GROMACS .gro file of C-alpha atoms in nm:
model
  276
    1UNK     CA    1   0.000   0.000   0.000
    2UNK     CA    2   0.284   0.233   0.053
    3UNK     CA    3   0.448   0.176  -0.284
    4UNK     CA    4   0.078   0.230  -0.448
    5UNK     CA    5   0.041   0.551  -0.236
    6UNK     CA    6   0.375   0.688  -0.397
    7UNK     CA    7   0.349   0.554  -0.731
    8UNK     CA    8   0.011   0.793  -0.760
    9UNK     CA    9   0.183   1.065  -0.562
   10UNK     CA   10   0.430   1.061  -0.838
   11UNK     CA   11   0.202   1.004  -1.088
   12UNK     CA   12   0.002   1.321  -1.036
   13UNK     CA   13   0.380   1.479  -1.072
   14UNK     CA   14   0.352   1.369  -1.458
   15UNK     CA   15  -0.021   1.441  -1.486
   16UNK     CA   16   0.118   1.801  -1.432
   17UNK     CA   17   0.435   1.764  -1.626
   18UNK     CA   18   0.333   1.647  -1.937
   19UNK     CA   19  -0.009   1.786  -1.956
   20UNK     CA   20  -0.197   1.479  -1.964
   21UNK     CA   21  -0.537   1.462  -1.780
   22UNK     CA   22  -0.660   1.133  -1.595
   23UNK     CA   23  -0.974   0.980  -1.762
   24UNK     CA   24  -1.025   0.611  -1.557
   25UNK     CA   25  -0.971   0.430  -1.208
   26UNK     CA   26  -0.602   0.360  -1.167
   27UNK     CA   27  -0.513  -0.031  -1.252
   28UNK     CA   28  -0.236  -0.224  -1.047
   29UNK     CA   29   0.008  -0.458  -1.124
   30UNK     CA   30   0.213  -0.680  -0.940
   31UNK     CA   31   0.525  -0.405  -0.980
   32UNK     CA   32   0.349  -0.092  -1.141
   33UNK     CA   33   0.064   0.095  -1.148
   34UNK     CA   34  -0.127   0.273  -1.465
   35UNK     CA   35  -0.357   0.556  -1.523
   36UNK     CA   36  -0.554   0.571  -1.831
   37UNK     CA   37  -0.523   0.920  -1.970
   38UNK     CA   38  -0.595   1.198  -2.268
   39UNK     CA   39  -0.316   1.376  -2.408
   40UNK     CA   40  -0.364   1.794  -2.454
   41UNK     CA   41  -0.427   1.657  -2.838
   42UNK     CA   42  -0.732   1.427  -2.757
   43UNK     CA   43  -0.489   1.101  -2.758
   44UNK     CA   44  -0.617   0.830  -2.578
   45UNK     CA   45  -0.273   0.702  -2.383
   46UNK     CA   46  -0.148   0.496  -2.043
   47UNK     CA   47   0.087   0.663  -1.780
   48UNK     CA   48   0.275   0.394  -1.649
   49UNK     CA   49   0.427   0.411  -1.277
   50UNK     CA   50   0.677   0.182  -1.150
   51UNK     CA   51   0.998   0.147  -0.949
   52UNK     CA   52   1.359   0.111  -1.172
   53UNK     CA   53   1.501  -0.233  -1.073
   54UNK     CA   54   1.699  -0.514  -1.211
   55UNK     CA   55   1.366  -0.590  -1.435
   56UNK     CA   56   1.202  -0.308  -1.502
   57UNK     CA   57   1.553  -0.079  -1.575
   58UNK     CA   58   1.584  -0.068  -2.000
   59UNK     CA   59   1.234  -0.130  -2.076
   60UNK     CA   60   1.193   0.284  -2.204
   61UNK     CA   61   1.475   0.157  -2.444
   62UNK     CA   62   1.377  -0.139  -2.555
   63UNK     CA   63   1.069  -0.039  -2.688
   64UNK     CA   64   1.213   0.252  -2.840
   65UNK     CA   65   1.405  -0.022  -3.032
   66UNK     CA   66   1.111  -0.231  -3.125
   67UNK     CA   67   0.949   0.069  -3.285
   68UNK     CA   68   0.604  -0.006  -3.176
   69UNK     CA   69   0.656  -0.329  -3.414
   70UNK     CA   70   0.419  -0.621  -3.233
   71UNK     CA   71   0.502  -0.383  -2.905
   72UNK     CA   72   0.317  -0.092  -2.735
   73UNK     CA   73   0.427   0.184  -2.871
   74UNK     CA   74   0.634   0.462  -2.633
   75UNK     CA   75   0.544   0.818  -2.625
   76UNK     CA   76   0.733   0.958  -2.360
   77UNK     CA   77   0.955   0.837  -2.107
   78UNK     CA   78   1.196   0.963  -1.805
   79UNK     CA   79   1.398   0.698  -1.757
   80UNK     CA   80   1.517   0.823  -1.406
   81UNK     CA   81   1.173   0.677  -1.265
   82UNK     CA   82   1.109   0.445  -1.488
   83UNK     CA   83   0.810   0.637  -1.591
   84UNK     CA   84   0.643   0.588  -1.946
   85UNK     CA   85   0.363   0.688  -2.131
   86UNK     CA   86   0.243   0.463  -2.363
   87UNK     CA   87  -0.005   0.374  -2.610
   88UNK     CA   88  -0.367   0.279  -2.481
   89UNK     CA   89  -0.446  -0.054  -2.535
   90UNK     CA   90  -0.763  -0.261  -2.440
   91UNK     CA   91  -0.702  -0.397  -2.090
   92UNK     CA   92  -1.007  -0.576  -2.075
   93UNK     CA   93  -0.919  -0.819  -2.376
   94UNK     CA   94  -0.619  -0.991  -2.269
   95UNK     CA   95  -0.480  -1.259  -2.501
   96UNK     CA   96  -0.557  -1.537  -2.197
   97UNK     CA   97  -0.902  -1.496  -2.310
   98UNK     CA   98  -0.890  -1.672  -2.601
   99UNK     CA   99  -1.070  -1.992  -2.529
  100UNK     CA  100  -0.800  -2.259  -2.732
  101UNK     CA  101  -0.490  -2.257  -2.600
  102UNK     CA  102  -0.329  -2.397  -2.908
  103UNK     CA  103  -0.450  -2.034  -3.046
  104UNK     CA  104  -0.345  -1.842  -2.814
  105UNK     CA  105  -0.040  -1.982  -2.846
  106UNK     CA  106   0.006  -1.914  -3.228
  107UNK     CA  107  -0.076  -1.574  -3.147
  108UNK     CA  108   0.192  -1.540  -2.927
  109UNK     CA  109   0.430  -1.703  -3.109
  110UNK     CA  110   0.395  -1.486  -3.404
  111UNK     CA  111   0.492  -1.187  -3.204
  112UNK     CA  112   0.789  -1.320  -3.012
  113UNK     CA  113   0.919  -1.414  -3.340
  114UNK     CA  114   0.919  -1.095  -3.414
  115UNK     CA  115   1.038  -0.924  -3.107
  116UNK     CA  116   1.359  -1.160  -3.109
  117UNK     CA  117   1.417  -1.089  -3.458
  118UNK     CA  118   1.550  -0.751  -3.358
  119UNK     CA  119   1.919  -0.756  -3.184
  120UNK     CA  120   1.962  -0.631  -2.868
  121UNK     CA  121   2.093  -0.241  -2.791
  122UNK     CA  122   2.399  -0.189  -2.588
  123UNK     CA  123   2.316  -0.102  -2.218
  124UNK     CA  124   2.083  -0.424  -2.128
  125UNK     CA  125   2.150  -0.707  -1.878
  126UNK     CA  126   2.243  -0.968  -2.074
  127UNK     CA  127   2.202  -1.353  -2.028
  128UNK     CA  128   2.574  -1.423  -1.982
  129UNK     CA  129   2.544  -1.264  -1.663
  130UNK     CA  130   2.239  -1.363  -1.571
  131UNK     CA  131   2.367  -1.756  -1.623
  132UNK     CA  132   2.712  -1.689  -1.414
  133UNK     CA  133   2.491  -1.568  -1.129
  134UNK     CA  134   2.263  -1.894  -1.148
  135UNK     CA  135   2.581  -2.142  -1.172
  136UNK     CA  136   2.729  -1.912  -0.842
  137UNK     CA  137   2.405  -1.962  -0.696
  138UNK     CA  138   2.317  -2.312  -0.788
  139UNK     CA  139   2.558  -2.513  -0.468
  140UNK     CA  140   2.425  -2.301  -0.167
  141UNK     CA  141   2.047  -2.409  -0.286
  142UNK     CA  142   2.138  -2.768  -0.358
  143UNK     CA  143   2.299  -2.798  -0.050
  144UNK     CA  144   1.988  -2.612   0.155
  145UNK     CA  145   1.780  -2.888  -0.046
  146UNK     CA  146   1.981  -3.196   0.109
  147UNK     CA  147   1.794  -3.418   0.332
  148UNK     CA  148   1.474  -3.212   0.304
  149UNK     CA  149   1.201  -3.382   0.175
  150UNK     CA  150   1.194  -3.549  -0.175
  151UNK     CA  151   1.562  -3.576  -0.330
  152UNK     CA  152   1.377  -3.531  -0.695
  153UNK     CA  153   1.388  -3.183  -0.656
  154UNK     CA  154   1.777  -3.190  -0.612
  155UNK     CA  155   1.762  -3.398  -0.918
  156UNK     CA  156   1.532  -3.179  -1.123
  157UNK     CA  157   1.789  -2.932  -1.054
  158UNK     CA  158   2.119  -3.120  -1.140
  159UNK     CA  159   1.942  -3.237  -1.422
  160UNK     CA  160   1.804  -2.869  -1.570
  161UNK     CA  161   2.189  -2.738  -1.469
  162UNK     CA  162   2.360  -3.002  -1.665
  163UNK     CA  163   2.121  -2.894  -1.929
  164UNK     CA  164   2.162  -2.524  -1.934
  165UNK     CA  165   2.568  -2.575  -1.939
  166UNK     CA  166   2.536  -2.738  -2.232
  167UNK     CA  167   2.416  -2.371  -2.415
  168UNK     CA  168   2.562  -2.144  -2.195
  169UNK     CA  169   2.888  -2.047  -2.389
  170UNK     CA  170   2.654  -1.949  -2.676
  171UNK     CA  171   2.441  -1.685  -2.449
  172UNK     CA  172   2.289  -1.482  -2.779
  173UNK     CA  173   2.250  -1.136  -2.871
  174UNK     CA  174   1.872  -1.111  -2.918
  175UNK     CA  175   1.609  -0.821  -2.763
  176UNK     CA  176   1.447  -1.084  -2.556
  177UNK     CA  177   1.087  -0.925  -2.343
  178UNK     CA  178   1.157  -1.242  -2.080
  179UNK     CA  179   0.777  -1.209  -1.967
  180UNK     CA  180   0.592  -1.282  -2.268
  181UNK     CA  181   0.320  -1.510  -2.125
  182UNK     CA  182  -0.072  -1.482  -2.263
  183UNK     CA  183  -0.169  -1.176  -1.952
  184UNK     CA  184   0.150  -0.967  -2.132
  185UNK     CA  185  -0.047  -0.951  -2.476
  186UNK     CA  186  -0.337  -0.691  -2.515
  187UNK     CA  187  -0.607  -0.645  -2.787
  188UNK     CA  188  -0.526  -0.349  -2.985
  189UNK     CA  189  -0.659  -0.089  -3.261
  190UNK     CA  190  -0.288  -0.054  -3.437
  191UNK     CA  191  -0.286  -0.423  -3.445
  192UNK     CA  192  -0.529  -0.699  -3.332
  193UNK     CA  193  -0.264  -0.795  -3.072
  194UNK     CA  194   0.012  -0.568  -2.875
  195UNK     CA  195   0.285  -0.652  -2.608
  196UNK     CA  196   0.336  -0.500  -2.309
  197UNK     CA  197   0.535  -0.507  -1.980
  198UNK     CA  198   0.905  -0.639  -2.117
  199UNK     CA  199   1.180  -0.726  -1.863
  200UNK     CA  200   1.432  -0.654  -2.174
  201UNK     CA  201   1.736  -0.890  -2.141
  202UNK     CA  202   2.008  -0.936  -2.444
  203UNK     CA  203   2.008  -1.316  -2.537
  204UNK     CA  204   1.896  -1.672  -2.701
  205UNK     CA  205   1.508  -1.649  -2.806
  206UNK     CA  206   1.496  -1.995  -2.657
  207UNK     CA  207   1.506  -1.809  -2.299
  208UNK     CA  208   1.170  -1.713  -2.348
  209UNK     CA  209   0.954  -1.952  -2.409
  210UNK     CA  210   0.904  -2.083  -2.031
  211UNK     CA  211   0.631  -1.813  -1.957
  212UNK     CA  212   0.382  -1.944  -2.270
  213UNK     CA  213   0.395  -2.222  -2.146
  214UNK     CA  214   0.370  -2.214  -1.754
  215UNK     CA  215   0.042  -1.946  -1.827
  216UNK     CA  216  -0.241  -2.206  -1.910
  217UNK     CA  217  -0.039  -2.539  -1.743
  218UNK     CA  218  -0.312  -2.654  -1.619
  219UNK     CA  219  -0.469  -2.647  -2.018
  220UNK     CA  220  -0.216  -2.939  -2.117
  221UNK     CA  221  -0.096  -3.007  -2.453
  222UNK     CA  222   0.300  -2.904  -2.334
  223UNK     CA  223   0.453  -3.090  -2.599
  224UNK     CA  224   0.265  -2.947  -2.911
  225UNK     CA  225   0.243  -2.577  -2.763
  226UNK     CA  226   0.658  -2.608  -2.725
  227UNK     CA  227   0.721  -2.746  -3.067
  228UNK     CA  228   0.459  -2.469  -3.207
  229UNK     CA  229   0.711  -2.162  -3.008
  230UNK     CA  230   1.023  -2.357  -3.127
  231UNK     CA  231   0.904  -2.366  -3.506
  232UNK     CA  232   0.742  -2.022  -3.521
  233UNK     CA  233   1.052  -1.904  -3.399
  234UNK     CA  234   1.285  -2.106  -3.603
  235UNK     CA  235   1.487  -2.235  -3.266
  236UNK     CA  236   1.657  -2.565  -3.268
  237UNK     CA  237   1.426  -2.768  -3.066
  238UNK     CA  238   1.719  -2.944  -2.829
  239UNK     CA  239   1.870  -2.565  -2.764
  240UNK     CA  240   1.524  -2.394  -2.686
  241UNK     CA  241   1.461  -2.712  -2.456
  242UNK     CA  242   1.801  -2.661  -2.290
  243UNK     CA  243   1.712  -2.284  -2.241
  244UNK     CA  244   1.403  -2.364  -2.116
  245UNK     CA  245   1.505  -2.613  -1.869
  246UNK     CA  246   1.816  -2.292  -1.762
  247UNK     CA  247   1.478  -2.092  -1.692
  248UNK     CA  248   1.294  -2.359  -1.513
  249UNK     CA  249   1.629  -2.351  -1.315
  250UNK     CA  250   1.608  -1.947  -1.278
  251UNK     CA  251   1.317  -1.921  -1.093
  252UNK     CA  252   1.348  -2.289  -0.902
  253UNK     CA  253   1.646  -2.067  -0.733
  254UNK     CA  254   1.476  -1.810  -0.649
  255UNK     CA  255   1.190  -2.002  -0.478
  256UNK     CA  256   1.418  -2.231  -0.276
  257UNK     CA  257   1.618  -1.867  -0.168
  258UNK     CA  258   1.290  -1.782  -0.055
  259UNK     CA  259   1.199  -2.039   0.147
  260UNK     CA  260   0.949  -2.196  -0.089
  261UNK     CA  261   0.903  -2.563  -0.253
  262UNK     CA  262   0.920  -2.554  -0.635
  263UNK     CA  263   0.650  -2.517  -0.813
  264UNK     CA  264   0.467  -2.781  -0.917
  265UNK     CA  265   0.367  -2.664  -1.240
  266UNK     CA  266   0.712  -2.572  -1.374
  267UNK     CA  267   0.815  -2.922  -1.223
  268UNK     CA  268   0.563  -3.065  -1.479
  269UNK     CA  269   0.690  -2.881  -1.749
  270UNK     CA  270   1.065  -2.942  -1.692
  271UNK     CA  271   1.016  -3.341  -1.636
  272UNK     CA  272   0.818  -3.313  -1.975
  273UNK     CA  273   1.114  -3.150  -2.134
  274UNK     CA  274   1.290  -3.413  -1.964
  275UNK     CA  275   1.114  -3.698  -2.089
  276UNK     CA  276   1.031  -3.828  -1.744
   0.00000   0.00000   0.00000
């Protein structure tokens, strides 16, 4: 509630600043919040308010570099806050609405083909770094993990390791969005279908396929919806599935840091991958 209460503190800051006037109820996300507002011009647009961290940090420039292409489209942006203002798009139409999954997931796969067609700027995390910091990371949680409850997970994560070091000297140089899951796509007027909220990282498409498929688990059909991402995209198959299994890994680390069990639905997709 605090963060909330100074996001819209600072968002009535850029109300002011850049002459915009609110026209909705703000909406909140998990890191940000929006207002829907009118530009001095009549434009329909989103002021987006959010804190600059590890994730967040680069996404003004990375969608200055997509160009609106498949993307949101920027307007403004002070990258000191993180602030941006940003095309409106129709929040009430989210691509997880689309009743077949299969669908949905052609949809999605069309546009992350073409965000990770474009390569990376300079000035972006990249995956290199991110990987080192998993690999440092990766003994403290195995050993926290030993002679706790069901040695699979220890396994699961030997196993996704073993995988990942089998890509990791051939990190990539693509504009990755690292979130693009079915809630991250928006119906649009530009186009029928828009992306928004990237955590822009410089790497291997095959990093981001994890989120497509964890979004709608529960809906089945892993195996098809993988091989439709990994031929939409052009990907070899065994690469994407090692890059998948690194980000299965990624956030299996971060849980266990946290004091949590894995989760149970990335478990199912990794032992798929796995062929278990």
């Amino acid at each position: 509630m605090v963060r909330y209460a100074r996001l819209l503190e600072r968002g009535d800051e850029f109300l002011e600043r850049w002459g915009l006037r609110q026209e909705g109820t703000p909406m909140s996300g998990q890191v940000s919040v929006v207002l829907p507002v009118v530009l001095g011009d009549g434009t329909r647009a989103a002021l987006k308010l959010q804190d600059v961290d590890e994730e967040t940090v680069g996404e003004g420039l990375a969608l200055r570099t997509w160009g609106g292409d498949g993307v949101v489209r920027l307007l403004d942006e002070d990258a000191e806050t993180g602030t941006l203002l940003l095309e409106r798009l129709d929040e009430g139409r989210p691509l997880d609405a689309v009743p077949d999954v299969m669908k949905a997931t052609t949809i999605l796969a069309e546009l992350l083909a073409r965000l990770s067609a474009v390569p990376a700027p300079e000035g972006l995390r990249r995956l290199d770094g991110v990987v080192a910091g998993m690999f440092e990371r990766l003994p403290a949680v195995l050993a926290s993990l030993e002679g706790k409850g069901d040695e699979g997970d220890r396994r699961l994560l030997k196993d996704c390791a073993a995988a990942l070091r089998e890509v990791a000297d051939e990190p990539g140089d693509r504009l990755l969005h690292w979130d693009l899951h079915f809630e991250n796509v928006l119906a649009a007027e530009r186009e029928p279908w828009l992306v928004i909220d990237p955590k822009p990282l410089a790497g291997d498409p095959g990093f981001e396929l994890l989120p497509a498929l964890w979004n709608r688990c529960e809906e089945g059909q892993l195996t098809r919806r993988f091989d439709l991402l990994t031929e939409t995209l052009g990907l070899d198959r065994e690469r994407a599935r090692a890059w998948t299994l690194g980000r299965v890994l990624q956030n299996s680390l971060w849980q266990v840091e946290e004091g949590e069990g894995l989760d149970d639905e990335q478990v199912a997709i990794a032992r798929e991958l796995l062929g278990r």
